[in-house]
């Protein structure tokens, strides 16, 4: 009888913890009212000691070191970046595409600055996210960010 209760308790414990993914994963979000009239919510995965500031330009840091800085732009400014990046001397296009409700381009300037231009779909708002640390650092910061228009 004692073994039955122990087995039942173990099975119950297994069911309680099933599906509990992301233990330890944390986020921080800020919503900004921008000049385009949009309200933009930016969420950062803050696991591994990443942080984001609420002021503008917003700063993504790790262990107190500034990694990336972001500021808002208009959709037309985003289109200008897209149009000029490919023809600018010292600029190398590293990636472009869409994901999670955004369109983006990623480029380096003289292998010393790594920048993203981001357009939030179905809005008039974009973001420039600059990083002077490294290509990998810029990618990591970008992957940790999520952008959303608040209605």
Tab-separated table of C-alpha atoms in Angstrom:
chain	number	residue	atom	x	y	z
A	1	UNK	CA	0.000	0.000	0.000
A	2	UNK	CA	2.852	2.393	0.855
A	3	UNK	CA	4.470	1.764	-2.542
A	4	UNK	CA	1.174	2.524	-4.321
A	5	UNK	CA	1.007	5.940	-2.632
A	6	UNK	CA	4.638	6.671	-3.485
A	7	UNK	CA	4.072	5.722	-7.150
A	8	UNK	CA	0.902	7.820	-7.259
A	9	UNK	CA	2.753	10.798	-5.756
A	10	UNK	CA	5.583	10.392	-8.274
A	11	UNK	CA	3.188	10.193	-11.242
A	12	UNK	CA	1.335	13.270	-9.983
A	13	UNK	CA	4.621	15.162	-9.667
A	14	UNK	CA	5.605	14.194	-13.223
A	15	UNK	CA	2.270	15.501	-14.571
A	16	UNK	CA	2.639	18.752	-12.633
A	17	UNK	CA	6.018	19.480	-14.209
A	18	UNK	CA	5.184	18.323	-17.733
A	19	UNK	CA	4.919	21.281	-20.063
A	20	UNK	CA	6.768	23.674	-17.782
A	21	UNK	CA	9.179	24.875	-20.434
A	22	UNK	CA	11.257	28.000	-20.156
A	23	UNK	CA	11.908	27.676	-16.454
A	24	UNK	CA	14.215	30.542	-15.656
A	25	UNK	CA	13.346	32.451	-18.854
A	26	UNK	CA	12.432	36.045	-18.118
A	27	UNK	CA	11.417	39.040	-20.175
A	28	UNK	CA	11.123	42.780	-19.775
A	29	UNK	CA	8.791	44.896	-21.897
A	30	UNK	CA	8.297	48.588	-22.487
A	31	UNK	CA	5.647	50.284	-24.599
A	32	UNK	CA	6.611	53.459	-26.431
A	33	UNK	CA	4.327	56.059	-28.009
A	34	UNK	CA	6.184	57.108	-31.131
A	35	UNK	CA	5.905	60.039	-33.557
A	36	UNK	CA	4.139	57.878	-36.154
A	37	UNK	CA	1.148	57.614	-33.820
A	38	UNK	CA	1.832	53.942	-33.082
A	39	UNK	CA	2.296	52.415	-29.642
A	40	UNK	CA	5.116	49.888	-29.886
A	41	UNK	CA	5.755	47.211	-27.291
A	42	UNK	CA	9.350	45.957	-27.212
A	43	UNK	CA	10.046	42.783	-25.252
A	44	UNK	CA	13.535	41.489	-24.466
A	45	UNK	CA	14.419	37.985	-23.302
A	46	UNK	CA	16.432	38.970	-20.229
A	47	UNK	CA	17.796	35.533	-19.394
A	48	UNK	CA	21.599	35.374	-19.084
A	49	UNK	CA	21.693	38.892	-17.553
A	50	UNK	CA	20.468	40.855	-20.585
A	51	UNK	CA	18.684	44.143	-19.820
A	52	UNK	CA	16.793	46.828	-21.718
A	53	UNK	CA	16.257	50.454	-20.737
A	54	UNK	CA	12.977	52.334	-20.916
A	55	UNK	CA	14.452	55.584	-22.240
A	56	UNK	CA	15.215	56.460	-25.856
A	57	UNK	CA	17.339	55.462	-27.501
A	58	UNK	CA	16.694	52.178	-25.711
A	59	UNK	CA	19.793	50.204	-24.769
A	60	UNK	CA	20.265	46.436	-24.699
A	61	UNK	CA	23.069	45.470	-22.347
A	62	UNK	CA	24.558	42.437	-20.690
A	63	UNK	CA	26.354	42.550	-17.356
A	64	UNK	CA	26.279	46.356	-17.529
A	65	UNK	CA	27.967	46.552	-20.974
A	66	UNK	CA	26.039	48.349	-23.721
A	67	UNK	CA	25.623	46.037	-26.692
A	68	UNK	CA	22.927	47.553	-28.927
A	69	UNK	CA	21.014	50.823	-29.055
A	70	UNK	CA	17.685	51.312	-30.767
A	71	UNK	CA	15.635	54.248	-31.915
A	72	UNK	CA	12.385	54.614	-33.828
A	73	UNK	CA	12.113	55.660	-37.474
A	74	UNK	CA	9.262	56.006	-39.936
A	75	UNK	CA	8.313	53.372	-42.498
A	76	UNK	CA	9.572	55.696	-45.254
A	77	UNK	CA	12.948	56.022	-43.505
A	78	UNK	CA	13.105	52.215	-43.364
A	79	UNK	CA	12.531	52.096	-47.136
A	80	UNK	CA	15.334	54.642	-47.625
A	81	UNK	CA	17.732	52.421	-45.647
A	82	UNK	CA	16.738	49.425	-47.773
A	83	UNK	CA	17.327	51.427	-50.953
A	84	UNK	CA	20.722	52.835	-49.999
A	85	UNK	CA	22.399	49.978	-48.112
A	86	UNK	CA	23.233	47.934	-51.190
A	87	UNK	CA	24.919	50.833	-53.004
A	88	UNK	CA	26.935	52.347	-50.175
A	89	UNK	CA	30.721	51.982	-50.060
A	90	UNK	CA	32.030	50.067	-47.037
A	91	UNK	CA	28.643	48.440	-46.413
A	92	UNK	CA	28.059	44.705	-46.564
A	93	UNK	CA	24.508	43.330	-46.484
A	94	UNK	CA	24.567	40.389	-44.050
A	95	UNK	CA	20.929	39.285	-43.948
A	96	UNK	CA	17.389	40.338	-44.726
A	97	UNK	CA	13.980	38.776	-44.334
A	98	UNK	CA	10.822	38.615	-42.284
A	99	UNK	CA	10.024	37.020	-38.929
A	100	UNK	CA	7.504	37.378	-36.134
A	101	UNK	CA	5.646	40.316	-37.700
A	102	UNK	CA	8.665	42.324	-38.823
A	103	UNK	CA	10.669	42.892	-41.977
A	104	UNK	CA	14.388	43.567	-41.508
A	105	UNK	CA	17.765	44.124	-43.116
A	106	UNK	CA	21.085	43.547	-41.351
A	107	UNK	CA	24.369	45.043	-42.523
A	108	UNK	CA	27.870	45.879	-41.398
A	109	UNK	CA	29.694	49.117	-41.995
A	110	UNK	CA	33.468	48.716	-42.413
A	111	UNK	CA	33.338	45.626	-40.165
A	112	UNK	CA	33.061	47.938	-37.153
A	113	UNK	CA	29.333	48.612	-36.872
A	114	UNK	CA	26.509	46.080	-37.184
A	115	UNK	CA	23.054	47.512	-37.774
A	116	UNK	CA	19.488	46.329	-38.249
A	117	UNK	CA	16.721	48.323	-39.875
A	118	UNK	CA	13.400	46.873	-38.787
A	119	UNK	CA	9.898	47.582	-40.066
A	120	UNK	CA	6.983	46.460	-37.934
A	121	UNK	CA	4.409	45.026	-40.315
A	122	UNK	CA	1.074	46.810	-40.680
A	123	UNK	CA	2.454	49.976	-39.126
A	124	UNK	CA	4.227	53.178	-40.029
A	125	UNK	CA	7.005	52.459	-37.558
A	126	UNK	CA	10.507	51.115	-37.918
A	127	UNK	CA	13.524	50.776	-35.677
A	128	UNK	CA	17.255	51.194	-36.191
A	129	UNK	CA	19.205	48.853	-33.915
A	130	UNK	CA	22.947	49.543	-33.873
A	131	UNK	CA	25.749	47.495	-32.321
A	132	UNK	CA	29.464	48.386	-32.201
A	133	UNK	CA	30.562	45.209	-30.414
A	134	UNK	CA	30.421	42.406	-32.997
A	135	UNK	CA	28.265	40.699	-35.593
A	136	UNK	CA	27.448	37.877	-33.150
A	137	UNK	CA	26.502	40.356	-30.426
A	138	UNK	CA	24.195	42.222	-32.816
A	139	UNK	CA	22.523	38.968	-33.874
A	140	UNK	CA	22.065	37.840	-30.259
A	141	UNK	CA	20.434	41.124	-29.252
A	142	UNK	CA	18.160	41.056	-32.305
A	143	UNK	CA	17.069	37.464	-31.640
A	144	UNK	CA	16.161	38.348	-28.048
A	145	UNK	CA	13.863	41.214	-29.087
A	146	UNK	CA	10.179	41.027	-30.027
A	147	UNK	CA	8.257	43.992	-31.495
A	148	UNK	CA	4.496	44.469	-31.379
A	149	UNK	CA	2.044	47.229	-32.250
A	150	UNK	CA	-0.383	47.783	-29.395
A	151	UNK	CA	-3.923	48.600	-30.469
